[in-house]
Amino acid sequence: MTTPPEDFENDPTGMRDLLRSLPDPGPMPPEVADRITAALVLEQQQRASSDHSNVTPLTRPDRPAGTARPASRKWLQVVGGLVAAAAVAAVAVVGVNSLHHDNAPTSAVPSPTSVSGDQLAERVHVQSSGTNYTPANFNAQAASMATDTSATKPDPSLITDFGSITKRAALLGCARSIAGALLDDPSSIKVDLATFEGKPAVVIVVTNAGKRTAFAVSRTCSRNEQPYAAPRVV
């Protein structure tokens, strides 16, 4: 068997050792594999339809024209590892970004069925009913608030007291951090600036697919705090 030239197996970038030191990333997510496959198919179609008359193949000076050098198996492994590592890194970045926030996130990675932020903002209705919500009566109180059309809009002083949580972007970020996929395409999001056992509270009722889900949080909606009332169907 012919021994390949020394530079055939060299790894001047050190990428091979780097990839070897990384933990096994596991199988590539199906959606990532589908996108890569689709991109390769599109590239192949474009190459087939392109004019290659002015393309000169790259060859080494000591190789006759038209003689292609076989691809190194090691380098193919490196390229494959880079693709897999890129997919894992993309997932990791999304996860890290979702964790690094002091208060409720004002944005989130949408699912394929999510509506835009502007569309969601139009479905937010903020009011102030003056209700003091309690654990024992929360379900009934939240259901009543969700269907009440007589509650007034909060006055400016109350909005000042509650701070940035009254902004629609902050409200949506808070609601999504707790209700998750229910914020993908809700029909309405009703918000009551009220109290919970005498403490200032933000009560949110999300209506999605005909089902109402209510929860209550503090006016900061901090990730370090438990909701006053966990999400429940009302």
C-alpha positions as a printed NumPy array, in Angstrom:
array([[  0.   ,   0.   ,   0.   ],
       [  1.352,   3.419,  -0.926],
       [  2.008,   5.717,   2.02 ],
       [  0.374,   9.114,   1.478],
       [  2.583,  12.21 ,   1.484],
       [  3.264,  13.668,   4.919],
       [  1.137,  16.768,   4.311],
       [ -1.773,  14.52 ,   3.36 ],
       [ -2.484,  13.652,   6.994],
       [ -1.122,  16.726,   8.754],
       [ -3.554,  18.856,  10.731],
       [ -1.948,  22.332,  10.726],
       [ -5.045,  23.972,  12.243],
       [ -5.185,  21.658,  15.255],
       [ -8.885,  21.169,  14.525],
       [ -8.639,  17.389,  14.634],
       [ -7.31 ,  17.418,  18.212],
       [ -9.885,  20.013,  19.214],
       [-12.765,  17.95 ,  17.877],
       [-11.352,  14.82 ,  19.486],
       [-11.429,  16.555,  22.894],
       [-15.085,  17.586,  22.579],
       [-17.807,  15.408,  24.141],
       [-20.066,  13.442,  21.831],
       [-22.783,  15.933,  20.779],
       [-25.257,  13.137,  20.114],
       [-27.399,  12.833,  17.007],
       [-27.957,  15.922,  14.914],
       [-31.476,  17.408,  15.368],
       [-33.71 ,  16.291,  12.458],
       [-34.599,  19.871,  11.501],
       [-30.91 ,  20.78 ,  11.221],
       [-30.187,  17.707,   9.114],
       [-33.145,  18.54 ,   6.844],
       [-31.868,  22.102,   6.307],
       [-28.366,  20.899,   5.483],
       [-29.736,  18.311,   3.053],
       [-31.967,  20.895,   1.375],
       [-29.028,  23.305,   1.053],
       [-26.837,  20.618,  -0.507],
       [-29.567,  19.65 ,  -2.98 ],
       [-30.054,  23.299,  -3.968],
       [-26.301,  23.76 ,  -4.399],
       [-26.102,  20.654,  -6.584],
       [-28.979,  21.894,  -8.749],
       [-27.334,  25.281,  -9.15 ],
       [-24.027,  23.687, -10.079],
       [-25.722,  21.459, -12.665],
       [-27.384,  24.438, -14.319],
       [-24.3  ,  26.688, -14.272],
       [-21.901,  27.296, -17.142],
       [-18.575,  25.648, -16.206],
       [-16.772,  26.521, -19.444],
       [-14.704,  29.203, -17.721],
       [-13.896,  27.181, -14.605],
       [-10.344,  25.87 , -14.222],
       [ -9.935,  22.976, -11.788],
       [ -7.381,  23.456,  -9.053],
       [ -4.487,  20.98 ,  -9.316],
       [ -1.094,  20.659,  -7.751],
       [  1.822,  21.642, -10.014],
       [  3.188,  18.085,  -9.896],
       [ -0.132,  16.52 , -10.943],
       [ -1.309,  16.241, -14.542],
       [ -4.275,  18.391, -15.443],
       [ -7.542,  16.571, -14.929],
       [ -6.132,  14.398, -12.139],
       [ -8.045,  15.023,  -8.936],
       [ -6.427,  14.396,  -5.602],
       [ -8.545,  12.16 ,  -3.363],
       [-10.037,  13.866,  -0.337],
       [ -8.38 ,  12.993,   2.94 ],
       [-10.596,  10.807,   5.088],
       [ -9.362,  12.683,   8.139],
       [-10.328,  16.022,   6.662],
       [-13.75 ,  14.665,   5.762],
       [-14.124,  13.714,   9.406],
       [-13.053,  17.209,  10.42 ],
       [-15.6  ,  18.83 ,   8.104],
       [-18.334,  16.518,   9.35 ],
       [-17.367,  17.328,  12.918],
       [-17.515,  21.04 ,  12.219],
       [-21.054,  20.755,  10.854],
       [-22.203,  18.798,  13.902],
       [-20.385,  21.16 ,  16.274],
       [-22.   ,  24.185,  14.607],
       [-25.443,  22.663,  15.1  ],
       [-24.745,  21.962,  18.772],
       [-23.303,  25.457,  19.264],
       [-26.412,  27.059,  17.766],
       [-28.646,  25.171,  20.18 ],
       [-26.354,  26.06 ,  23.085],
       [-26.398,  29.783,  22.236],
       [-30.205,  29.818,  22.23 ],
       [-30.253,  28.07 ,  25.608],
       [-27.699,  30.406,  27.18 ],
       [-29.42 ,  33.513,  25.852],
       [-32.72 ,  32.358,  27.325],
       [-31.142,  32.014,  30.782],
       [-29.16 ,  35.27 ,  30.975],
       [-31.759,  37.847,  31.943],
       [-32.351,  39.715,  35.197],
       [-36.089,  40.07 ,  34.756],
       [-38.674,  38.553,  32.485],
       [-37.45 ,  38.327,  28.87 ],
       [-38.88 ,  40.817,  26.429],
       [-38.309,  38.517,  23.473],
       [-38.132,  34.814,  22.774],
       [-37.328,  32.533,  19.909],
       [-40.686,  32.031,  18.159],
       [-42.017,  28.689,  17.16 ],
       [-43.017,  28.133,  13.507],
       [-46.625,  29.036,  14.407],
       [-45.835,  32.156,  16.476],
       [-47.369,  35.457,  15.475],
       [-45.286,  38.611,  15.362],
       [-44.652,  40.801,  18.393],
       [-46.813,  43.565,  16.936],
       [-49.718,  41.173,  16.454],
       [-49.401,  39.949,  20.024],
       [-49.208,  43.504,  21.363],
       [-52.546,  44.279,  19.721],
       [-54.133,  41.443,  21.715],
       [-52.964,  42.751,  25.108],
       [-55.586,  44.544,  27.191],
       [-54.389,  46.162,  30.436],
       [-56.879,  47.163,  33.091],
       [-57.165,  47.846,  36.8  ],
       [-60.124,  46.21 ,  38.519],
       [-59.077,  46.987,  42.091],
       [-59.465,  43.289,  42.966],
       [-57.475,  41.773,  45.82 ],
       [-56.842,  38.247,  44.548],
       [-56.498,  35.398,  47.051],
       [-55.303,  31.793,  46.702],
       [-58.685,  30.371,  47.649],
       [-60.659,  32.475,  45.156],
       [-58.065,  33.032,  42.438],
       [-59.682,  30.815,  39.773],
       [-63.094,  32.447,  40.079],
       [-61.608,  35.954,  40.332],
       [-59.401,  35.468,  37.274],
       [-62.27 ,  34.018,  35.23 ],
       [-64.43 ,  36.993,  36.172],
       [-61.686,  39.43 ,  35.216],
       [-61.208,  37.716,  31.846],
       [-64.85 ,  38.265,  30.883],
       [-65.378,  41.651,  32.56 ],
       [-65.742,  44.51 ,  30.103],
       [-66.438,  47.216,  32.68 ],
       [-62.994,  47.434,  34.296],
       [-61.224,  50.742,  33.714],
       [-57.818,  51.374,  32.28 ],
       [-55.137,  51.965,  34.923],
       [-54.476,  55.601,  35.787],
       [-51.01 ,  57.075,  35.185],
       [-50.019,  56.961,  38.863],
       [-50.707,  53.219,  39.044],
       [-48.679,  52.639,  35.871],
       [-45.812,  54.542,  37.486],
       [-46.067,  52.4  ,  40.625],
       [-45.898,  49.17 ,  38.634],
       [-42.992,  50.358,  36.487],
       [-41.749,  48.743,  33.272],
       [-43.963,  45.662,  33.624],
       [-46.826,  47.774,  32.249],
       [-45.089,  48.017,  28.875],
       [-46.48 ,  45.513,  26.404],
       [-43.076,  44.07 ,  25.511],
       [-42.331,  43.381,  29.189],
       [-45.801,  41.942,  29.773],
       [-45.433,  39.605,  26.807],
       [-41.961,  38.551,  27.917],
       [-43.228,  37.846,  31.419],
       [-46.244,  35.918,  30.144],
       [-44.161,  33.84 ,  27.735],
       [-41.606,  32.981,  30.424],
       [-44.409,  31.422,  32.463],
       [-47.017,  30.286,  29.937],
       [-44.611,  29.248,  27.168],
       [-46.276,  28.016,  23.975],
       [-49.644,  29.473,  25.002],
       [-48.201,  32.795,  23.808],
       [-47.532,  31.475,  20.296],
       [-50.938,  32.523,  18.957],
       [-53.383,  33.482,  21.735],
       [-56.685,  35.128,  20.917],
       [-56.385,  37.518,  23.856],
       [-54.149,  38.462,  26.783],
       [-55.912,  40.265,  29.618],
       [-53.833,  41.92 ,  32.322],
       [-55.059,  43.238,  35.659],
       [-52.837,  45.555,  37.703],
       [-54.161,  44.599,  41.095],
       [-53.081,  43.013,  44.391],
       [-52.589,  39.454,  45.598],
       [-53.128,  39.049,  49.317],
       [-52.577,  42.784,  49.64 ],
       [-49.332,  42.892,  47.637],
       [-49.091,  44.617,  44.221],
       [-49.577,  41.933,  41.594],
       [-49.965,  41.473,  37.871],
       [-52.686,  38.977,  36.989],
       [-52.552,  37.645,  33.446],
       [-55.177,  35.559,  31.666],
       [-54.177,  34.074,  28.313],
       [-56.923,  32.737,  26.073],
       [-55.689,  30.213,  23.524],
       [-57.792,  27.771,  21.493],
       [-60.804,  28.612,  23.659],
       [-58.984,  27.758,  26.911],
       [-58.189,  30.411,  29.541],
       [-54.997,  30.082,  31.582],
       [-54.433,  32.468,  34.491],
       [-51.47 ,  33.229,  36.73 ],
       [-50.296,  36.009,  39.004],
       [-46.817,  37.47 ,  39.43 ],
       [-45.138,  40.317,  41.269],
       [-44.738,  43.633,  39.516],
       [-41.106,  42.789,  38.735],
       [-41.828,  39.288,  37.349],
       [-38.288,  38.315,  38.294],
       [-36.909,  34.907,  37.348],
       [-35.78 ,  34.538,  40.981],
       [-39.339,  34.685,  42.268],
       [-42.088,  32.113,  42.219],
       [-45.424,  33.282,  40.763],
       [-47.985,  34.31 ,  43.346],
       [-50.35 ,  31.945,  41.573],
       [-49.052,  29.264,  39.2  ],
       [-50.769,  28.863,  35.816],
       [-54.116,  27.147,  35.993],
       [-57.117,  26.783,  33.706],
       [-59.966,  29.061,  34.798]])
